[in-house]
mmCIF file of C-alpha atoms in Angstrom:
data_model
loop_
_atom_site.group_PDB
_atom_site.id
_atom_site.type_symbol
_atom_site.label_atom_id
_atom_site.label_comp_id
_atom_site.label_asym_id
_atom_site.label_seq_id
_atom_site.Cartn_x
_atom_site.Cartn_y
_atom_site.Cartn_z
ATOM 1 C CA MET A 1 -8.641 -33.472 3.519
ATOM 2 C CA PHE A 2 -5.238 -32.377 2.196
ATOM 3 C CA HIS A 3 -4.235 -34.043 -0.703
ATOM 4 C CA LEU A 4 -7.852 -31.792 -1.312
ATOM 5 C CA VAL A 5 -6.822 -29.043 -0.455
ATOM 6 C CA ARG A 6 -2.795 -29.581 -2.927
ATOM 7 C CA TYR A 7 -5.386 -30.268 -5.626
ATOM 8 C CA SER A 8 -7.180 -27.335 -4.836
ATOM 9 C CA ILE A 9 -3.458 -25.052 -5.093
ATOM 10 C CA ILE A 10 -2.717 -26.727 -8.148
ATOM 11 C CA TRP A 11 -6.265 -26.132 -9.874
ATOM 12 C CA LYS A 12 -5.573 -22.439 -9.058
ATOM 13 C CA VAL A 13 -1.962 -21.667 -10.180
ATOM 14 C CA LYS A 14 -3.399 -22.996 -13.497
ATOM 15 C CA ASN A 15 -5.761 -20.430 -14.204
ATOM 16 C CA PHE A 16 -4.384 -17.703 -15.274
ATOM 17 C CA ASN A 17 -6.974 -14.787 -13.257
ATOM 18 C CA ILE A 18 -6.754 -16.685 -10.184
ATOM 19 C CA PHE A 19 -2.380 -16.808 -10.460
ATOM 20 C CA PHE A 20 -1.683 -13.581 -12.682
ATOM 21 C CA TRP A 21 -3.451 -10.495 -10.881
ATOM 22 C CA PRO A 22 -3.018 -12.052 -7.255
ATOM 23 C CA PHE A 23 1.265 -12.685 -8.148
ATOM 24 C CA ILE A 24 2.455 -11.398 -11.054
ATOM 25 C CA PHE A 25 0.916 -8.055 -12.228
ATOM 26 C CA PRO A 26 1.961 -6.871 -8.044
ATOM 27 C CA ILE A 27 5.674 -7.931 -9.556
ATOM 28 C CA ILE A 28 5.908 -6.292 -12.245
ATOM 29 C CA LEU A 29 3.667 -2.849 -10.962
ATOM 30 C CA GLY A 30 7.026 -2.975 -8.249
ATOM 31 C CA THR A 31 9.704 -3.175 -10.947
ATOM 32 C CA LEU A 32 7.542 -0.256 -12.846
ATOM 33 C CA PHE A 33 8.298 1.631 -9.569
ATOM 34 C CA TYR A 34 11.112 0.231 -8.779
ATOM 35 C CA ILE A 35 12.893 1.578 -12.713
ATOM 36 C CA ALA A 36 10.644 5.058 -12.033
ATOM 37 C CA PHE A 37 11.980 6.562 -8.833
ATOM 38 C CA GLY A 38 13.066 3.445 -6.522
ATOM 39 C CA ASN A 39 16.161 3.484 -7.135
ATOM 40 C CA VAL A 40 17.547 7.731 -6.740
ATOM 41 C CA LYS A 41 20.671 7.027 -5.394
ATOM 42 C CA GLU A 42 21.773 5.583 -9.382
ATOM 43 C CA ALA A 43 21.228 9.444 -10.507
ATOM 44 C CA ASP A 44 24.473 12.056 -9.847
ATOM 45 C CA PHE A 45 21.920 15.121 -8.521
ATOM 46 C CA GLU A 46 23.167 18.638 -9.872
ATOM 47 C CA THR A 47 20.991 21.494 -7.180
ATOM 48 C CA ILE A 48 17.653 22.140 -7.957
ATOM 49 C CA PRO A 49 16.421 25.313 -8.495
ATOM 50 C CA ALA A 50 13.840 25.833 -6.676
ATOM 51 C CA ALA A 51 11.186 29.120 -5.085
ATOM 52 C CA VAL A 52 9.343 28.966 -1.573
ATOM 53 C CA VAL A 53 5.893 30.958 -1.391
ATOM 54 C CA GLU A 54 5.447 31.785 2.461
ATOM 55 C CA GLU A 55 1.589 31.722 2.136
ATOM 56 C CA THR A 56 1.280 31.435 6.440
ATOM 57 C CA LYS A 57 3.564 32.802 8.878
ATOM 58 C CA ASP A 58 2.910 29.533 11.168
ATOM 59 C CA SER A 59 5.322 27.749 8.240
ATOM 60 C CA ARG A 60 9.100 27.842 10.616
ATOM 61 C CA VAL A 61 9.487 24.083 10.688
ATOM 62 C CA PHE A 62 8.884 23.714 7.017
ATOM 63 C CA LEU A 63 11.373 26.605 6.055
ATOM 64 C CA GLU A 64 14.100 24.684 8.532
ATOM 65 C CA PHE A 65 13.407 21.912 7.068
ATOM 66 C CA LEU A 66 14.435 23.142 3.728
ATOM 67 C CA GLU A 67 17.272 25.242 4.876
ATOM 68 C CA GLU A 68 18.772 21.928 6.227
ATOM 69 C CA LEU A 69 18.593 20.407 2.621
ATOM 70 C CA GLN A 70 19.958 23.840 0.952
ATOM 71 C CA LYS A 71 23.137 22.891 3.006
ATOM 72 C CA ASN A 72 23.539 19.613 1.560
ATOM 73 C CA GLY A 73 23.582 20.815 -1.589
ATOM 74 C CA THR A 74 20.082 19.206 -3.078
ATOM 75 C CA ILE A 75 18.466 22.269 -3.398
ATOM 76 C CA GLN A 76 19.137 25.663 -4.047
ATOM 77 C CA VAL A 77 15.758 27.237 -2.996
ATOM 78 C CA GLU A 78 15.274 31.012 -3.197
ATOM 79 C CA ARG A 79 12.170 32.658 -1.247
ATOM 80 C CA MET A 80 10.023 34.805 -3.570
ATOM 81 C CA GLU A 81 6.734 36.224 -3.927
ATOM 82 C CA ALA A 82 3.979 34.136 -6.090
ATOM 83 C CA ARG A 83 3.432 35.915 -9.117
ATOM 84 C CA GLU A 84 7.045 36.199 -8.614
ATOM 85 C CA ALA A 85 7.755 32.549 -8.447
ATOM 86 C CA GLU A 86 4.721 31.893 -10.870
ATOM 87 C CA GLN A 87 6.884 33.975 -13.183
ATOM 88 C CA ALA A 88 10.345 32.138 -12.509
ATOM 89 C CA LEU A 89 8.481 28.737 -13.140
ATOM 90 C CA LYS A 90 7.177 29.934 -16.517
ATOM 91 C CA GLU A 91 10.722 31.314 -17.928
ATOM 92 C CA GLN A 92 12.116 27.462 -16.697
ATOM 93 C CA LYS A 93 14.968 29.433 -14.179
ATOM 94 C CA ILE A 94 13.382 27.336 -11.173
ATOM 95 C CA GLU A 95 11.955 23.702 -11.419
ATOM 96 C CA GLY A 96 9.173 23.661 -9.232
ATOM 97 C CA ILE A 97 7.129 25.894 -6.510
ATOM 98 C CA LEU A 98 7.082 24.886 -2.899
ATOM 99 C CA TYR A 99 4.137 26.778 -0.528
ATOM 100 C CA ALA A 100 5.529 26.780 2.909
ATOM 101 C CA ALA A 101 1.336 26.938 3.653
ATOM 102 C CA ASP A 102 -0.785 25.006 6.345
ATOM 103 C CA THR A 103 0.105 21.558 4.292
ATOM 104 C CA PRO A 104 2.755 22.208 2.550
ATOM 105 C CA TYR A 105 2.403 21.985 -1.811
ATOM 106 C CA LEU A 106 4.556 21.924 -5.142
ATOM 107 C CA LYS A 107 3.414 23.485 -8.084
ATOM 108 C CA VAL A 108 5.683 22.273 -11.181
ATOM 109 C CA ASN A 109 5.405 22.922 -14.777
ATOM 110 C CA LYS A 110 6.546 20.068 -16.701
ATOM 111 C CA ASN A 111 7.656 15.917 -15.446
ATOM 112 C CA GLY A 112 11.075 14.743 -14.584
ATOM 113 C CA LEU A 113 13.526 13.816 -12.132
ATOM 114 C CA SER A 114 13.848 17.315 -11.219
ATOM 115 C CA GLN A 115 10.808 17.680 -9.873
ATOM 116 C CA SER A 116 10.731 13.892 -8.733
ATOM 117 C CA VAL A 117 13.084 14.953 -6.431
ATOM 118 C CA LEU A 118 10.833 17.638 -5.054
ATOM 119 C CA GLN A 119 8.176 15.768 -5.129
ATOM 120 C CA SER A 120 10.461 13.328 -2.341
ATOM 121 C CA ILE A 121 11.567 16.136 -0.255
ATOM 122 C CA LEU A 122 8.067 17.133 0.410
ATOM 123 C CA GLU A 123 6.842 13.329 1.137
ATOM 124 C CA SER A 124 9.607 13.015 3.101
ATOM 125 C CA TYR A 125 9.192 16.183 5.049
ATOM 126 C CA PHE A 126 5.540 14.161 5.216
ATOM 127 C CA ASP A 127 6.784 11.125 6.763
ATOM 128 C CA GLY A 128 8.651 12.802 8.881
ATOM 129 C CA LYS A 129 6.051 14.840 10.477
ATOM 130 C CA LYS A 130 3.942 12.285 10.496
ATOM 131 C CA THR A 131 6.642 10.298 12.897
ATOM 132 C CA ILE A 132 7.139 13.114 15.236
ATOM 133 C CA GLU A 133 3.568 13.617 16.122
ATOM 134 C CA ASN A 134 2.653 9.646 16.595
ATOM 135 C CA VAL A 135 5.836 9.351 19.073
ATOM 136 C CA MET A 136 4.760 11.895 20.749
ATOM 137 C CA LYS A 137 0.895 10.961 20.912
ATOM 138 C CA ASN A 138 1.440 7.883 21.714
ATOM 139 C CA SER A 139 5.313 7.329 23.066
ATOM 140 C CA PRO A 140 6.378 10.933 23.827
ATOM 141 C CA GLU A 141 9.311 8.694 26.219
ATOM 142 C CA LYS A 142 11.044 8.035 22.909
ATOM 143 C CA LEU A 143 10.928 10.619 21.314
ATOM 144 C CA GLY A 144 14.401 11.706 21.898
ATOM 145 C CA THR A 145 15.123 8.661 19.912
ATOM 146 C CA ALA A 146 12.811 9.003 17.563
ATOM 147 C CA LEU A 147 14.886 12.797 16.843
ATOM 148 C CA GLU A 148 18.039 10.738 16.866
ATOM 149 C CA ARG A 149 17.087 8.026 14.106
ATOM 150 C CA MET A 150 15.414 11.283 11.718
ATOM 151 C CA ALA A 151 18.517 13.249 11.955
ATOM 152 C CA ASP A 152 20.272 12.327 9.169
ATOM 153 C CA HIS A 153 16.488 12.686 7.868
ATOM 154 C CA GLN A 154 18.151 15.408 4.841
ATOM 155 C CA ASN A 155 20.334 13.129 3.694
ATOM 156 C CA MET A 156 17.479 10.986 1.906
ATOM 157 C CA VAL A 157 17.497 12.641 -1.271
ATOM 158 C CA ARG A 158 21.379 12.522 -0.681
ATOM 159 C CA GLN A 159 22.725 9.762 -2.549
ATOM 160 C CA VAL A 160 20.459 7.506 -0.713
ATOM 161 C CA SER A 161 18.022 4.622 -1.653
ATOM 162 C CA LEU A 162 15.375 2.366 -0.253
ATOM 163 C CA GLY A 163 18.013 0.207 0.739
ATOM 164 C CA GLY A 164 19.148 1.888 3.136
ATOM 165 C CA SER A 165 18.759 3.300 6.818
ATOM 166 C CA THR A 166 17.131 6.797 5.226
ATOM 167 C CA THR A 167 13.228 6.706 4.992
ATOM 168 C CA ASP A 168 12.312 7.281 1.468
ATOM 169 C CA GLY A 169 9.173 9.150 1.205
ATOM 170 C CA ASN A 170 8.717 6.417 -1.608
ATOM 171 C CA ALA A 171 8.534 3.976 0.462
ATOM 172 C CA SER A 172 4.806 4.319 1.041
ATOM 173 C CA TYR A 173 4.573 3.387 -2.853
ATOM 174 C CA PHE A 174 5.603 0.542 -2.342
ATOM 175 C CA TYR A 175 3.855 -0.340 1.818
ATOM 176 C CA ALA A 176 0.498 0.536 -0.320
ATOM 177 C CA LEU A 177 1.442 -2.080 -3.721
ATOM 178 C CA VAL A 178 2.090 -4.742 -0.651
ATOM 179 C CA ALA A 179 -1.387 -3.657 0.506
ATOM 180 C CA THR A 180 -3.437 -3.898 -3.043
ATOM 181 C CA ALA A 181 -1.433 -6.675 -3.608
ATOM 182 C CA CYS A 182 -3.288 -8.306 -0.481
ATOM 183 C CA LEU A 183 -6.643 -7.132 -1.644
ATOM 184 C CA TYR A 184 -5.607 -9.351 -5.195
ATOM 185 C CA GLY A 185 -6.623 -12.487 -3.019
ATOM 186 C CA CYS A 186 -10.345 -11.063 -3.462
ATOM 187 C CA PHE A 187 -9.944 -12.980 -7.272
ATOM 188 C CA ILE A 188 -8.134 -16.077 -5.573
ATOM 189 C CA GLY A 189 -11.755 -15.999 -3.549
ATOM 190 C CA GLN A 190 -13.469 -15.532 -6.493
ATOM 191 C CA GLY A 191 -12.174 -18.433 -7.637
ATOM 192 C CA SER A 192 -12.989 -20.256 -4.641
ATOM 193 C CA ALA A 193 -16.729 -19.056 -4.610
ATOM 194 C CA ARG A 194 -16.874 -20.223 -7.831
ATOM 195 C CA TRP A 195 -15.334 -23.669 -6.958
ATOM 196 C CA LEU A 196 -18.235 -23.994 -4.306
ATOM 197 C CA GLN A 197 -21.283 -23.500 -5.624
ATOM 198 C CA ALA A 198 -23.058 -25.513 -8.633
ATOM 199 C CA ASN A 199 -24.591 -22.874 -9.899
ATOM 200 C CA LEU A 200 -21.711 -21.171 -11.346
ATOM 201 C CA SER A 201 -19.409 -23.922 -12.885
ATOM 202 C CA PRO A 202 -20.024 -26.929 -14.498
ATOM 203 C CA LEU A 203 -16.680 -28.508 -11.981
ATOM 204 C CA ALA A 204 -18.683 -26.641 -8.650
ATOM 205 C CA ALA A 205 -21.527 -28.633 -9.855
ATOM 206 C CA ARG A 206 -20.148 -32.092 -9.703
ATOM 207 C CA GLN A 207 -18.539 -30.778 -6.485
ATOM 208 C CA CYS A 208 -21.602 -29.915 -5.173
ATOM 209 C CA ALA A 209 -23.045 -33.090 -6.592
ATOM 210 C CA SER A 210 -20.404 -35.675 -4.296
ATOM 211 C CA SER A 211 -20.807 -36.865 -1.614
ATOM 212 C CA MET A 212 -17.944 -34.899 0.373
ATOM 213 C CA ASN A 213 -19.407 -33.266 3.222
ATOM 214 C CA ARG A 214 -20.065 -29.818 2.903
ATOM 215 C CA THR A 215 -18.111 -28.095 5.642
ATOM 216 C CA ALA A 216 -14.782 -30.152 4.677
ATOM 217 C CA MET A 217 -15.210 -29.037 1.286
ATOM 218 C CA ILE A 218 -15.796 -24.651 2.400
ATOM 219 C CA LEU A 219 -12.610 -25.248 4.809
ATOM 220 C CA THR A 220 -10.809 -27.161 2.073
ATOM 221 C CA GLU A 221 -11.080 -23.837 0.079
ATOM 222 C CA LEU A 222 -10.754 -22.135 2.588
ATOM 223 C CA LEU A 223 -7.188 -23.277 3.362
ATOM 224 C CA SER A 224 -5.916 -23.430 -0.565
ATOM 225 C CA SER A 225 -7.040 -20.014 -0.563
ATOM 226 C CA PHE A 226 -5.128 -18.445 2.295
ATOM 227 C CA LEU A 227 -1.940 -20.289 2.094
ATOM 228 C CA LEU A 228 -1.462 -19.901 -1.863
ATOM 229 C CA HIS A 229 -2.337 -15.934 -1.400
ATOM 230 C CA PHE A 230 0.954 -16.226 1.462
ATOM 231 C CA LEU A 231 3.243 -17.213 -0.837
ATOM 232 C CA ASN A 232 1.697 -14.848 -3.255
ATOM 233 C CA VAL A 233 2.530 -12.017 -1.095
ATOM 234 C CA ALA A 234 5.278 -13.609 0.379
ATOM 235 C CA VAL A 235 7.445 -14.101 -2.724
ATOM 236 C CA LEU A 236 6.319 -10.350 -3.466
ATOM 237 C CA LEU A 237 7.812 -9.381 -0.394
ATOM 238 C CA ALA A 238 10.785 -11.457 -0.921
ATOM 239 C CA TYR A 239 11.799 -9.847 -4.170
ATOM 240 C CA LEU A 240 11.319 -6.238 -2.958
ATOM 241 C CA ARG A 241 13.119 -6.646 -0.380
ATOM 242 C CA TRP A 242 16.587 -8.256 -1.279
ATOM 243 C CA VAL A 243 16.277 -8.174 -5.416
ATOM 244 C CA LEU A 244 15.206 -4.824 -5.217
ATOM 245 C CA GLY A 245 16.790 -3.604 -2.474
ATOM 246 C CA LEU A 246 13.471 -2.031 -0.655
ATOM 247 C CA ASP A 247 12.823 -0.214 2.561
ATOM 248 C CA PHE A 248 11.094 -3.753 4.070
ATOM 249 C CA GLN A 249 14.419 -4.586 6.510
ATOM 250 C CA GLY A 250 12.007 -4.326 10.051
ATOM 251 C CA ARG A 251 11.063 -7.711 12.077
ATOM 252 C CA LEU A 252 10.320 -10.399 9.240
ATOM 253 C CA PRO A 253 8.009 -11.747 11.591
ATOM 254 C CA GLU A 254 5.661 -9.087 12.373
ATOM 255 C CA MET A 255 5.979 -8.296 8.758
ATOM 256 C CA LEU A 256 4.343 -11.849 7.702
ATOM 257 C CA LEU A 257 2.138 -11.959 9.600
ATOM 258 C CA VAL A 258 0.731 -8.631 8.356
ATOM 259 C CA ILE A 259 0.491 -10.091 5.150
ATOM 260 C CA LEU A 260 -0.755 -13.260 6.836
ATOM 261 C CA THR A 261 -3.514 -10.873 8.053
ATOM 262 C CA GLY A 262 -3.608 -9.093 4.580
ATOM 263 C CA CYS A 263 -4.115 -12.554 2.384
ATOM 264 C CA VAL A 264 -6.911 -13.009 4.399
ATOM 265 C CA MET A 265 -9.071 -10.258 4.369
ATOM 266 C CA GLY A 266 -8.426 -10.363 0.143
ATOM 267 C CA VAL A 267 -9.406 -13.892 0.249
ATOM 268 C CA SER A 268 -12.167 -13.476 2.099
ATOM 269 C CA LEU A 269 -13.173 -9.902 0.065
ATOM 270 C CA GLY A 270 -13.710 -11.782 -2.817
ATOM 271 C CA ILE A 271 -15.208 -15.299 -1.158
ATOM 272 C CA LEU A 272 -18.291 -12.231 -0.168
ATOM 273 C CA VAL A 273 -18.496 -10.415 -3.347
ATOM 274 C CA LEU A 274 -18.813 -13.543 -5.033
ATOM 275 C CA SER A 275 -21.361 -15.075 -2.455
ATOM 276 C CA ILE A 276 -23.881 -12.565 -1.871
ATOM 277 C CA GLY A 277 -26.185 -10.724 -4.521
ATOM 278 C CA LYS A 278 -27.728 -12.544 -7.958
ATOM 279 C CA TRP A 279 -25.663 -10.083 -10.423
ATOM 280 C CA GLN A 280 -23.402 -11.686 -13.091
ATOM 281 C CA GLU A 281 -20.178 -12.562 -12.111
ATOM 282 C CA LYS A 282 -19.096 -9.614 -14.659
ATOM 283 C CA ILE A 283 -19.918 -7.060 -12.656
ATOM 284 C CA LYS A 284 -18.507 -8.588 -8.676
ATOM 285 C CA ILE A 285 -15.505 -8.931 -10.686
ATOM 286 C CA GLY A 286 -16.443 -5.090 -11.191
ATOM 287 C CA ILE A 287 -16.948 -4.520 -7.520
ATOM 288 C CA MET A 288 -14.324 -5.935 -7.121
ATOM 289 C CA LEU A 289 -11.546 -4.193 -9.240
ATOM 290 C CA GLY A 290 -13.359 -1.108 -7.841
ATOM 291 C CA ILE A 291 -12.988 -1.807 -3.659
ATOM 292 C CA THR A 292 -9.486 -2.722 -3.994
ATOM 293 C CA MET A 293 -8.048 0.160 -6.419
ATOM 294 C CA THR A 294 -10.215 2.231 -4.170
ATOM 295 C CA ALA A 295 -8.428 1.393 -1.460
ATOM 296 C CA GLY A 296 -5.183 1.432 -2.972
ATOM 297 C CA PHE A 297 -6.165 4.676 -4.326
ATOM 298 C CA LEU A 298 -6.231 6.017 -0.669
ATOM 299 C CA ALA A 299 -4.027 4.235 0.778
ATOM 300 C CA GLY A 300 -1.256 5.732 -1.100
ATOM 301 C CA LEU A 301 -1.003 3.388 -4.658
ATOM 302 C CA MET A 302 -0.924 6.304 -6.867
ATOM 303 C CA PHE A 303 -0.367 9.636 -5.415
ATOM 304 C CA ALA A 304 1.962 9.369 -1.574
ATOM 305 C CA GLN A 305 0.127 12.204 -0.188
ATOM 306 C CA MET A 306 -3.049 11.092 -0.871
ATOM 307 C CA LYS A 307 -3.045 8.954 2.940
ATOM 308 C CA TYR A 308 -1.747 11.628 4.944
ATOM 309 C CA ILE A 309 -4.798 13.939 3.670
ATOM 310 C CA VAL A 310 -7.282 11.370 4.194
ATOM 311 C CA ASP A 311 -5.903 11.132 7.179
ATOM 312 C CA GLN A 312 -5.896 14.149 8.033
ATOM 313 C CA TYR A 313 -9.547 15.293 6.668
ATOM 314 C CA ALA A 314 -11.358 12.128 7.021
ATOM 315 C CA PRO A 315 -9.874 9.758 9.363
ATOM 316 C CA VAL A 316 -12.501 7.275 9.508
ATOM 317 C CA ILE A 317 -11.906 6.225 5.975
ATOM 318 C CA ASN A 318 -8.144 4.974 6.849
ATOM 319 C CA ARG A 319 -9.441 3.734 9.704
ATOM 320 C CA PHE A 320 -11.668 0.742 7.813
ATOM 321 C CA ASN A 321 -9.781 0.962 4.519
ATOM 322 C CA PRO A 322 -8.185 -2.728 4.860
ATOM 323 C CA ALA A 323 -5.423 -1.137 2.461
ATOM 324 C CA ALA A 324 -4.472 1.612 4.655
ATOM 325 C CA LEU A 325 -4.254 -0.369 7.447
ATOM 326 C CA ILE A 326 -2.450 -2.893 5.876
ATOM 327 C CA ALA A 327 0.447 0.201 4.589
ATOM 328 C CA ASP A 328 0.073 1.356 8.599
ATOM 329 C CA ALA A 329 1.379 -1.640 9.444
ATOM 330 C CA PHE A 330 4.078 -1.361 7.731
ATOM 331 C CA TYR A 331 5.664 2.049 9.111
ATOM 332 C CA CYS A 332 4.687 0.672 12.765
ATOM 333 C CA ILE A 333 7.238 -2.278 11.721
ATOM 334 C CA ASN A 334 9.882 0.032 9.707
ATOM 335 C CA VAL A 335 9.709 3.467 10.356
ATOM 336 C CA TYR A 336 8.215 4.225 13.760
ATOM 337 C CA ASP A 337 8.300 1.656 16.171
ATOM 338 C CA ASP A 338 3.969 2.062 17.576
ATOM 339 C CA PRO A 339 3.890 -1.668 19.157
ATOM 340 C CA SER A 340 0.021 -0.591 20.255
ATOM 341 C CA ARG A 341 -0.781 0.872 16.172
ATOM 342 C CA TYR A 342 0.344 -2.186 14.578
ATOM 343 C CA ALA A 343 -1.833 -4.242 17.409
ATOM 344 C CA ARG A 344 -4.869 -2.382 16.249
ATOM 345 C CA ASP A 345 -4.133 -2.227 12.715
ATOM 346 C CA LEU A 346 -3.801 -5.995 12.198
ATOM 347 C CA LEU A 347 -6.958 -6.456 14.998
ATOM 348 C CA THR A 348 -9.079 -4.402 13.083
ATOM 349 C CA LEU A 349 -8.146 -6.155 9.527
ATOM 350 C CA SER A 350 -8.802 -9.892 11.584
ATOM 351 C CA VAL A 351 -12.655 -8.167 12.469
ATOM 352 C CA MET A 352 -13.259 -7.412 9.698
ATOM 353 C CA SER A 353 -11.872 -10.636 7.829
ATOM 354 C CA ALA A 354 -13.822 -12.672 10.297
ATOM 355 C CA ALA A 355 -16.977 -11.059 9.448
ATOM 356 C CA MET A 356 -16.756 -11.335 5.713
ATOM 357 C CA LEU A 357 -16.426 -14.934 6.128
ATOM 358 C CA ALA A 358 -19.405 -15.369 8.825
ATOM 359 C CA VAL A 359 -21.636 -14.290 6.102
ATOM 360 C CA SER A 360 -19.928 -16.121 2.643
ATOM 361 C CA VAL A 361 -20.108 -19.690 4.986
ATOM 362 C CA LEU A 362 -23.260 -19.275 5.864
ATOM 363 C CA VAL A 363 -24.272 -17.777 2.562
ATOM 364 C CA VAL A 364 -22.533 -21.066 1.096
ATOM 365 C CA ARG A 365 -23.843 -23.240 3.662
ATOM 366 C CA ARG A 366 -27.759 -22.741 3.166
ATOM 367 C CA VAL A 367 -27.440 -23.001 -0.474
ATOM 368 C CA ARG A 368 -29.623 -25.825 -2.014
ATOM 369 C CA TYR A 369 -30.665 -26.713 -5.074
ATOM 370 C CA ASP A 370 -33.572 -28.903 -6.615
ATOM 371 C CA SER A 371 -31.638 -29.995 -9.479
ATOM 372 C CA ILE A 372 -27.564 -30.820 -10.538
#
């Protein structure tokens, strides 16, 4: 059986679509992310002028956070009224407006390094707030330790990159990237499903006509797909951690367990989508792309703050969003120590994967052909 697994892996590697999207594309995307904002330490920042508009009286924590950053010389914040701040932004006297609201937000009128720094500051505030809330909820006795570790949090923008011990708000993009890469295993699962159903390709028809046991055929495809995609994402993780030097400095065995569970989830998704229904294969590929990109978006791949917005207003969505669960498990390892939440994320992913695999195997095993 193991020689069949080896041949199956070789066949998948030689298939461009199966090899490119789960392996090459995430590495390219991670490199582009790094070029865009991952190596912030290489910039020599000047003090960035900004305005803060107090929309609610209950914004003391956010204002104190900005005051601490101002002491480091990273930004120069001036309190203004909304109309005054809008005029200053229009005249380019300031680089952006930070609104101290129930959920703080940023307004800019152009894109650039200064605006990226302001966005990073805002995201670092959300990261710190979320961390403290989770510690208070799950392990209040560890609050003192968490506060000590976050004592240098305001130094994040000051000559500190993702490779340092301080957590960068941009790390959420890379956690979501790894999560989306895991889900791209659906393309490998798609290849496995095509190989198992005689009506999808001539090669599959020949295999189904052979004397090979149906169960052994299915197990071979599952094992080869899981192993290949795990190696794909493990290489991506190694590239992000040791080549780009990003914030993946947590316990390696736990991170490998996360990507293993995520890879099983991605492959299972691809097998399920291609196995059920009688739609054309192009439509099923579109469904897979829609699911993976939507899941990645809600996990913060395109907009880091999106994950926090979903967690605040519709938390049930990310409780079952596989990309958000994978990204959250990385947070549990690299940002705050929360074993119970980490275990819950992996358990949810495992149950979802098992359900998808069970349905897929039942569908594939029950298919019979009158003539091949």
